[in-house]
Amino acid sequence: MMRVIAMDMDGTLLNSQKRISPRTREALIRAEQEGVILILASGRPTSGLMGFARELEMEKHHGLLVSYNGSQVVDCETGKVLFNQALSVEEGKAVLEHMKKFDRVRPMIDRGKYMYVNNVYDQYITVKGKLFNVMEYESRGGNFNLCEERDLAAFVDFPLNKILTTADPEYLQAHYKEMMEPFKDALNCMFTGAFYFEFTAKGIDKARALGTVLEPMGYRREDMVAFGDGHNDASMLDYAGYGVAMANGVEELKAKADEVTASLDEDGVGMTVERMLERG
């Protein structure tokens, strides 16, 4: 029986216009009305999930937000932080100091209403031959004001849920091993997109966050359906009783999923939820 639906955001729940389609929204709200709880599980910061949670009426149905790839879990109804494991100040400083060696890597960190970067005018990377304003994309997506700090390592005196770095995909592929080398045994270091490489606390992933919070609430892995498209969704699909990969997902995820549904622009999440609700 389906009691929990956990969904990645970008590439999964959201279509290519970064919106929830009407069909998918209707199916998910119907599921909530039938007693299913929804979980948004994303690399996005918590602030970048709140608007979508309200759109799905999750505050009325005990929904949960799993943000920063599993570093934090928030109850939509109460706003209470149910789980949080951040990088220590020392770990954050060490990563940001090391990133200074890579002149084309742009670190991004957040606190409160602000996303901090080294240079607010150095906003563009090249993706598939086109310029992409990655800082505007990240700050808008997280509902942050963009703020400049020339020395992020010196600035940081607070724990960080994650350090996101970005660069041209080709540059990251050429340098990510050197970027992660000092931290490979102490932190989680991973690609979360072709032009994103991030650092989180050791052992953090979406599955750990889900298990830590859901099991004390009386939910079993067998009760959960999980949807994803990327490498950072693998732990979540492994954890869930039934894992669904998007047609637009990476091949490694599709190979291990219980089902491959339609793509993000073909209502893959919505049509699968509709079918499961009809099946009961």
mmCIF file of C-alpha atoms in Angstrom:
data_model
loop_
_atom_site.group_PDB
_atom_site.id
_atom_site.type_symbol
_atom_site.label_atom_id
_atom_site.label_comp_id
_atom_site.label_asym_id
_atom_site.label_seq_id
_atom_site.Cartn_x
_atom_site.Cartn_y
_atom_site.Cartn_z
ATOM 1 C CA MET A 1 0.000 0.000 0.000
ATOM 2 C CA MET A 2 1.330 3.441 -0.954
ATOM 3 C CA ARG A 3 1.506 5.718 2.103
ATOM 4 C CA VAL A 4 4.446 7.951 1.151
ATOM 5 C CA ILE A 5 5.505 9.562 -2.139
ATOM 6 C CA ALA A 6 9.037 10.991 -2.209
ATOM 7 C CA MET A 7 10.067 13.033 -5.236
ATOM 8 C CA ASP A 8 13.159 14.721 -6.523
ATOM 9 C CA MET A 9 12.454 18.169 -7.957
ATOM 10 C CA ASP A 10 14.542 19.258 -10.946
ATOM 11 C CA GLY A 11 14.274 16.739 -13.746
ATOM 12 C CA THR A 12 11.543 14.801 -11.935
ATOM 13 C CA LEU A 13 8.569 16.636 -10.411
ATOM 14 C CA LEU A 14 9.244 19.903 -12.262
ATOM 15 C CA ASN A 15 8.902 20.117 -16.023
ATOM 16 C CA SER A 16 11.405 21.906 -18.243
ATOM 17 C CA GLN A 17 9.735 25.237 -17.395
ATOM 18 C CA LYS A 18 10.498 24.493 -13.717
ATOM 19 C CA ARG A 19 6.797 24.141 -12.905
ATOM 20 C CA ILE A 20 4.509 21.401 -11.600
ATOM 21 C CA SER A 21 2.097 20.509 -14.399
ATOM 22 C CA PRO A 22 -1.651 20.726 -13.672
ATOM 23 C CA ARG A 23 -2.103 16.978 -14.176
ATOM 24 C CA THR A 24 0.688 16.107 -11.760
ATOM 25 C CA ARG A 25 -0.474 18.654 -9.188
ATOM 26 C CA GLU A 26 -4.020 17.255 -9.295
ATOM 27 C CA ALA A 27 -2.808 13.663 -8.899
ATOM 28 C CA LEU A 28 -0.586 14.499 -5.929
ATOM 29 C CA ILE A 29 -3.243 16.506 -4.100
ATOM 30 C CA ARG A 30 -5.682 13.653 -4.647
ATOM 31 C CA ALA A 31 -3.113 11.283 -3.128
ATOM 32 C CA GLU A 32 -2.833 13.545 -0.071
ATOM 33 C CA GLN A 33 -6.588 13.594 0.291
ATOM 34 C CA GLU A 34 -6.481 9.791 0.368
ATOM 35 C CA GLY A 35 -3.967 9.829 3.215
ATOM 36 C CA VAL A 36 -0.622 9.748 1.409
ATOM 37 C CA ILE A 37 2.099 12.079 2.643
ATOM 38 C CA LEU A 38 4.279 13.870 0.106
ATOM 39 C CA ILE A 39 8.004 14.469 0.441
ATOM 40 C CA LEU A 40 10.011 16.838 -1.745
ATOM 41 C CA ALA A 41 13.593 15.547 -1.703
ATOM 42 C CA SER A 42 16.065 17.798 -3.467
ATOM 43 C CA GLY A 43 19.518 19.261 -3.567
ATOM 44 C CA ARG A 44 17.795 22.629 -3.378
ATOM 45 C CA PRO A 45 17.861 24.631 -0.144
ATOM 46 C CA THR A 46 14.756 24.506 2.023
ATOM 47 C CA SER A 47 13.769 28.007 0.924
ATOM 48 C CA GLY A 48 13.724 26.800 -2.686
ATOM 49 C CA LEU A 49 11.115 24.131 -1.868
ATOM 50 C CA MET A 50 8.600 26.125 0.186
ATOM 51 C CA GLY A 51 6.657 27.594 -2.736
ATOM 52 C CA PHE A 52 6.179 24.215 -4.400
ATOM 53 C CA ALA A 53 5.095 22.698 -1.073
ATOM 54 C CA ARG A 54 2.380 25.361 -0.721
ATOM 55 C CA GLU A 55 1.287 24.718 -4.306
ATOM 56 C CA LEU A 56 0.762 21.061 -3.376
ATOM 57 C CA GLU A 57 -1.011 21.967 -0.100
ATOM 58 C CA MET A 58 1.574 19.970 1.820
ATOM 59 C CA GLU A 59 1.181 22.091 4.951
ATOM 60 C CA LYS A 60 -2.349 20.667 5.266
ATOM 61 C CA HIS A 61 -1.273 17.043 4.954
ATOM 62 C CA HIS A 62 1.889 16.643 7.076
ATOM 63 C CA GLY A 63 4.247 16.903 4.106
ATOM 64 C CA LEU A 64 8.021 16.938 4.532
ATOM 65 C CA LEU A 65 10.890 18.773 2.836
ATOM 66 C CA VAL A 66 14.206 16.973 2.446
ATOM 67 C CA SER A 67 16.658 19.644 1.324
ATOM 68 C CA TYR A 68 20.388 19.986 0.602
ATOM 69 C CA ASN A 69 20.418 16.379 -0.692
ATOM 70 C CA GLY A 70 19.395 15.050 2.708
ATOM 71 C CA SER A 71 21.241 17.380 5.052
ATOM 72 C CA GLN A 72 18.010 18.830 6.458
ATOM 73 C CA VAL A 73 14.386 17.715 6.916
ATOM 74 C CA VAL A 74 11.581 20.180 7.701
ATOM 75 C CA ASP A 75 7.932 19.547 8.614
ATOM 76 C CA CYS A 76 5.750 21.629 6.266
ATOM 77 C CA GLU A 77 2.914 21.904 8.778
ATOM 78 C CA THR A 78 4.912 23.178 11.762
ATOM 79 C CA GLY A 79 8.096 24.504 10.162
ATOM 80 C CA LYS A 80 10.053 22.402 12.649
ATOM 81 C CA VAL A 81 13.481 21.084 11.633
ATOM 82 C CA LEU A 82 13.290 17.325 12.179
ATOM 83 C CA PHE A 83 16.830 16.492 11.083
ATOM 84 C CA ASN A 84 19.903 18.565 10.366
ATOM 85 C CA GLN A 85 23.505 17.578 9.769
ATOM 86 C CA ALA A 86 25.707 20.338 8.424
ATOM 87 C CA LEU A 87 29.379 20.724 7.656
ATOM 88 C CA SER A 88 31.286 22.047 10.644
ATOM 89 C CA VAL A 89 32.789 25.545 10.464
ATOM 90 C CA GLU A 90 36.242 23.984 10.128
ATOM 91 C CA GLU A 91 35.152 21.681 7.310
ATOM 92 C CA GLY A 92 33.447 24.521 5.451
ATOM 93 C CA LYS A 93 36.481 26.768 5.729
ATOM 94 C CA ALA A 94 38.790 24.003 4.506
ATOM 95 C CA VAL A 95 36.695 23.301 1.407
ATOM 96 C CA LEU A 96 36.329 26.980 0.527
ATOM 97 C CA GLU A 97 40.062 27.572 1.001
ATOM 98 C CA HIS A 98 40.869 24.626 -1.265
ATOM 99 C CA MET A 99 38.490 25.917 -3.969
ATOM 100 C CA LYS A 100 40.716 29.004 -4.371
ATOM 101 C CA LYS A 101 43.119 26.772 -6.331
ATOM 102 C CA PHE A 102 40.559 26.372 -9.133
ATOM 103 C CA ASP A 103 40.171 29.721 -10.849
ATOM 104 C CA ARG A 104 37.114 28.748 -12.906
ATOM 105 C CA VAL A 105 35.170 27.190 -10.028
ATOM 106 C CA ARG A 106 32.554 29.378 -8.368
ATOM 107 C CA PRO A 107 31.537 28.317 -4.845
ATOM 108 C CA MET A 108 28.054 29.221 -3.608
ATOM 109 C CA ILE A 109 26.888 29.075 0.013
ATOM 110 C CA ASP A 110 23.720 30.259 1.723
ATOM 111 C CA ARG A 111 22.612 31.623 5.066
ATOM 112 C CA GLY A 112 19.190 33.005 5.873
ATOM 113 C CA LYS A 113 17.960 35.148 2.998
ATOM 114 C CA TYR A 114 21.315 35.334 1.237
ATOM 115 C CA MET A 115 23.403 33.346 -1.213
ATOM 116 C CA TYR A 116 27.063 34.314 -0.995
ATOM 117 C CA VAL A 117 29.525 34.185 -3.888
ATOM 118 C CA ASN A 118 32.982 35.604 -4.572
ATOM 119 C CA ASN A 119 31.963 37.895 -7.410
ATOM 120 C CA VAL A 120 28.351 38.764 -8.204
ATOM 121 C CA TYR A 121 29.361 39.888 -11.707
ATOM 122 C CA ASP A 122 31.019 36.578 -12.617
ATOM 123 C CA GLN A 123 27.708 34.852 -13.250
ATOM 124 C CA TYR A 124 28.029 32.914 -16.499
ATOM 125 C CA ILE A 125 29.197 29.431 -17.360
ATOM 126 C CA THR A 126 29.059 27.735 -20.767
ATOM 127 C CA VAL A 127 26.761 24.735 -21.062
ATOM 128 C CA LYS A 128 26.368 22.942 -24.419
ATOM 129 C CA GLY A 129 27.881 25.914 -26.210
ATOM 130 C CA LYS A 130 25.529 28.478 -24.650
ATOM 131 C CA LEU A 131 26.060 31.012 -21.887
ATOM 132 C CA PHE A 132 24.049 30.247 -18.752
ATOM 133 C CA ASN A 133 23.584 32.651 -15.826
ATOM 134 C CA VAL A 134 24.064 30.068 -13.097
ATOM 135 C CA MET A 135 24.091 32.552 -10.212
ATOM 136 C CA GLU A 136 20.773 34.078 -11.174
ATOM 137 C CA TYR A 137 19.352 30.571 -11.612
ATOM 138 C CA GLU A 138 20.517 29.444 -8.165
ATOM 139 C CA SER A 139 19.620 32.624 -6.290
ATOM 140 C CA ARG A 140 16.148 32.805 -7.863
ATOM 141 C CA GLY A 141 15.549 29.090 -7.356
ATOM 142 C CA GLY A 142 16.421 29.330 -3.678
ATOM 143 C CA ASN A 143 14.657 32.668 -3.164
ATOM 144 C CA PHE A 144 17.932 34.247 -2.071
ATOM 145 C CA ASN A 145 19.328 37.742 -2.348
ATOM 146 C CA LEU A 146 22.733 37.551 -4.011
ATOM 147 C CA CYS A 147 25.592 38.848 -1.871
ATOM 148 C CA GLU A 148 29.330 39.173 -2.499
ATOM 149 C CA GLU A 149 32.143 38.103 -0.176
ATOM 150 C CA ARG A 150 35.551 38.078 -1.837
ATOM 151 C CA ASP A 151 36.989 35.576 0.680
ATOM 152 C CA LEU A 152 34.321 33.028 1.542
ATOM 153 C CA ALA A 153 36.699 30.924 3.624
ATOM 154 C CA ALA A 154 37.454 33.880 5.893
ATOM 155 C CA PHE A 155 33.797 34.915 5.984
ATOM 156 C CA VAL A 156 32.317 31.584 7.077
ATOM 157 C CA ASP A 157 31.929 31.291 10.845
ATOM 158 C CA PHE A 158 28.750 29.172 10.767
ATOM 159 C CA PRO A 159 27.909 25.561 9.790
ATOM 160 C CA LEU A 160 26.928 24.980 6.162
ATOM 161 C CA ASN A 161 24.388 22.416 4.999
ATOM 162 C CA LYS A 162 26.275 22.222 1.738
ATOM 163 C CA ILE A 163 28.844 23.950 -0.425
ATOM 164 C CA LEU A 164 27.768 24.053 -4.046
ATOM 165 C CA THR A 165 30.388 24.684 -6.709
ATOM 166 C CA THR A 166 29.821 25.320 -10.381
ATOM 167 C CA ALA A 167 31.898 25.650 -13.542
ATOM 168 C CA ASP A 168 31.762 24.709 -17.200
ATOM 169 C CA PRO A 169 31.030 20.956 -17.307
ATOM 170 C CA GLU A 170 34.288 20.211 -19.107
ATOM 171 C CA TYR A 171 36.304 22.024 -16.440
ATOM 172 C CA LEU A 172 34.592 20.152 -13.606
ATOM 173 C CA GLN A 173 35.183 16.811 -15.303
ATOM 174 C CA ALA A 174 38.855 17.636 -15.670
ATOM 175 C CA HIS A 175 39.332 18.870 -12.081
ATOM 176 C CA TYR A 176 36.768 17.256 -9.758
ATOM 177 C CA LYS A 177 39.148 14.557 -8.509
ATOM 178 C CA GLU A 178 41.656 17.198 -7.452
ATOM 179 C CA MET A 179 38.842 19.270 -5.933
ATOM 180 C CA MET A 180 37.675 16.405 -3.742
ATOM 181 C CA GLU A 181 41.029 14.774 -2.970
ATOM 182 C CA PRO A 182 41.606 16.309 0.511
ATOM 183 C CA PHE A 183 38.016 15.531 1.554
ATOM 184 C CA LYS A 184 37.160 12.235 -0.157
ATOM 185 C CA ASP A 185 37.245 10.248 3.084
ATOM 186 C CA ALA A 186 35.810 12.917 5.390
ATOM 187 C CA LEU A 187 32.924 14.416 3.407
ATOM 188 C CA ASN A 188 30.390 13.545 0.724
ATOM 189 C CA CYS A 189 31.705 14.941 -2.570
ATOM 190 C CA MET A 190 29.554 14.433 -5.651
ATOM 191 C CA PHE A 191 28.225 15.659 -8.962
ATOM 192 C CA THR A 192 24.582 16.703 -8.742
ATOM 193 C CA GLY A 193 24.479 17.875 -12.353
ATOM 194 C CA ALA A 194 26.889 18.277 -15.242
ATOM 195 C CA PHE A 195 27.885 21.730 -13.982
ATOM 196 C CA TYR A 196 27.393 21.194 -10.234
ATOM 197 C CA PHE A 197 29.770 19.555 -7.775
ATOM 198 C CA GLU A 198 28.949 19.751 -4.098
ATOM 199 C CA PHE A 199 30.202 18.958 -0.628
ATOM 200 C CA THR A 200 28.024 17.801 2.286
ATOM 201 C CA ALA A 201 28.645 16.117 5.617
ATOM 202 C CA LYS A 202 29.859 12.513 5.568
ATOM 203 C CA GLY A 203 27.094 9.934 5.232
ATOM 204 C CA ILE A 204 24.446 12.413 4.104
ATOM 205 C CA ASP A 205 22.058 11.329 1.370
ATOM 206 C CA LYS A 206 18.338 11.342 0.727
ATOM 207 C CA ALA A 207 17.806 7.792 1.998
ATOM 208 C CA ARG A 208 19.421 8.458 5.361
ATOM 209 C CA ALA A 209 17.271 11.555 5.858
ATOM 210 C CA LEU A 210 14.112 9.652 4.953
ATOM 211 C CA GLY A 211 14.878 6.714 7.221
ATOM 212 C CA THR A 212 15.865 8.908 10.153
ATOM 213 C CA VAL A 213 12.572 10.789 10.091
ATOM 214 C CA LEU A 214 9.985 8.361 8.690
ATOM 215 C CA GLU A 215 10.700 5.226 10.665
ATOM 216 C CA PRO A 216 10.009 6.826 14.078
ATOM 217 C CA MET A 217 6.745 8.102 12.566
ATOM 218 C CA GLY A 218 5.673 4.530 11.834
ATOM 219 C CA TYR A 219 6.310 4.436 8.074
ATOM 220 C CA ARG A 220 8.124 1.506 6.506
ATOM 221 C CA ARG A 221 10.288 1.448 3.417
ATOM 222 C CA GLU A 222 7.642 -0.788 1.818
ATOM 223 C CA ASP A 223 5.123 2.060 2.191
ATOM 224 C CA MET A 224 7.113 4.429 -0.029
ATOM 225 C CA VAL A 225 7.200 5.181 -3.738
ATOM 226 C CA ALA A 226 10.171 7.317 -4.801
ATOM 227 C CA PHE A 227 10.726 9.212 -8.057
ATOM 228 C CA GLY A 228 14.066 10.497 -9.355
ATOM 229 C CA ASP A 229 16.236 11.182 -12.363
ATOM 230 C CA GLY A 230 19.828 11.680 -11.186
ATOM 231 C CA HIS A 231 22.752 9.993 -9.471
ATOM 232 C CA ASN A 232 21.892 11.703 -6.187
ATOM 233 C CA ASP A 233 18.472 9.981 -6.259
ATOM 234 C CA ALA A 234 19.946 6.475 -6.276
ATOM 235 C CA SER A 235 19.959 6.052 -2.492
ATOM 236 C CA MET A 236 16.329 7.184 -2.294
ATOM 237 C CA LEU A 237 15.155 4.721 -4.960
ATOM 238 C CA ASP A 238 17.132 1.955 -3.270
ATOM 239 C CA TYR A 239 15.534 2.794 0.073
ATOM 240 C CA ALA A 240 11.947 2.972 -1.177
ATOM 241 C CA GLY A 241 9.747 -0.063 -1.534
ATOM 242 C CA TYR A 242 9.144 0.952 -5.151
ATOM 243 C CA GLY A 243 11.569 3.125 -7.115
ATOM 244 C CA VAL A 244 10.555 4.981 -10.276
ATOM 245 C CA ALA A 245 13.080 6.572 -12.634
ATOM 246 C CA MET A 246 12.159 9.220 -15.165
ATOM 247 C CA ALA A 247 12.630 8.504 -18.880
ATOM 248 C CA ASN A 248 14.947 11.541 -18.961
ATOM 249 C CA GLY A 249 17.004 10.149 -16.075
ATOM 250 C CA VAL A 250 20.572 8.860 -16.115
ATOM 251 C CA GLU A 251 20.986 5.318 -17.383
ATOM 252 C CA GLU A 252 22.452 4.024 -14.115
ATOM 253 C CA LEU A 253 19.306 5.032 -12.233
ATOM 254 C CA LYS A 254 16.961 3.603 -14.837
ATOM 255 C CA ALA A 255 18.819 0.295 -14.695
ATOM 256 C CA LYS A 256 18.171 -0.135 -10.970
ATOM 257 C CA ALA A 257 14.616 1.277 -10.809
ATOM 258 C CA ASP A 258 11.529 -0.908 -10.459
ATOM 259 C CA GLU A 259 9.893 1.122 -13.213
ATOM 260 C CA VAL A 260 10.806 3.757 -15.780
ATOM 261 C CA THR A 261 8.008 6.240 -16.304
ATOM 262 C CA ALA A 262 7.484 8.990 -18.866
ATOM 263 C CA SER A 263 9.693 12.071 -18.943
ATOM 264 C CA LEU A 264 9.425 15.283 -16.937
ATOM 265 C CA ASP A 265 7.500 16.962 -19.784
ATOM 266 C CA GLU A 266 5.124 14.013 -20.246
ATOM 267 C CA ASP A 267 3.659 14.012 -16.705
ATOM 268 C CA GLY A 268 5.680 10.971 -15.672
ATOM 269 C CA VAL A 269 5.072 11.508 -11.960
ATOM 270 C CA GLY A 270 1.408 12.395 -12.380
ATOM 271 C CA MET A 271 0.484 9.469 -14.611
ATOM 272 C CA THR A 272 2.244 6.964 -12.350
ATOM 273 C CA VAL A 273 0.535 8.316 -9.226
ATOM 274 C CA GLU A 274 -2.843 8.219 -11.010
ATOM 275 C CA ARG A 275 -2.297 4.565 -11.898
ATOM 276 C CA MET A 276 -1.284 3.654 -8.350
ATOM 277 C CA LEU A 277 -4.292 5.426 -6.859
ATOM 278 C CA GLU A 278 -6.614 3.586 -9.228
ATOM 279 C CA ARG A 279 -4.986 0.310 -8.279
ATOM 280 C CA GLY A 280 -5.430 1.099 -4.585
#
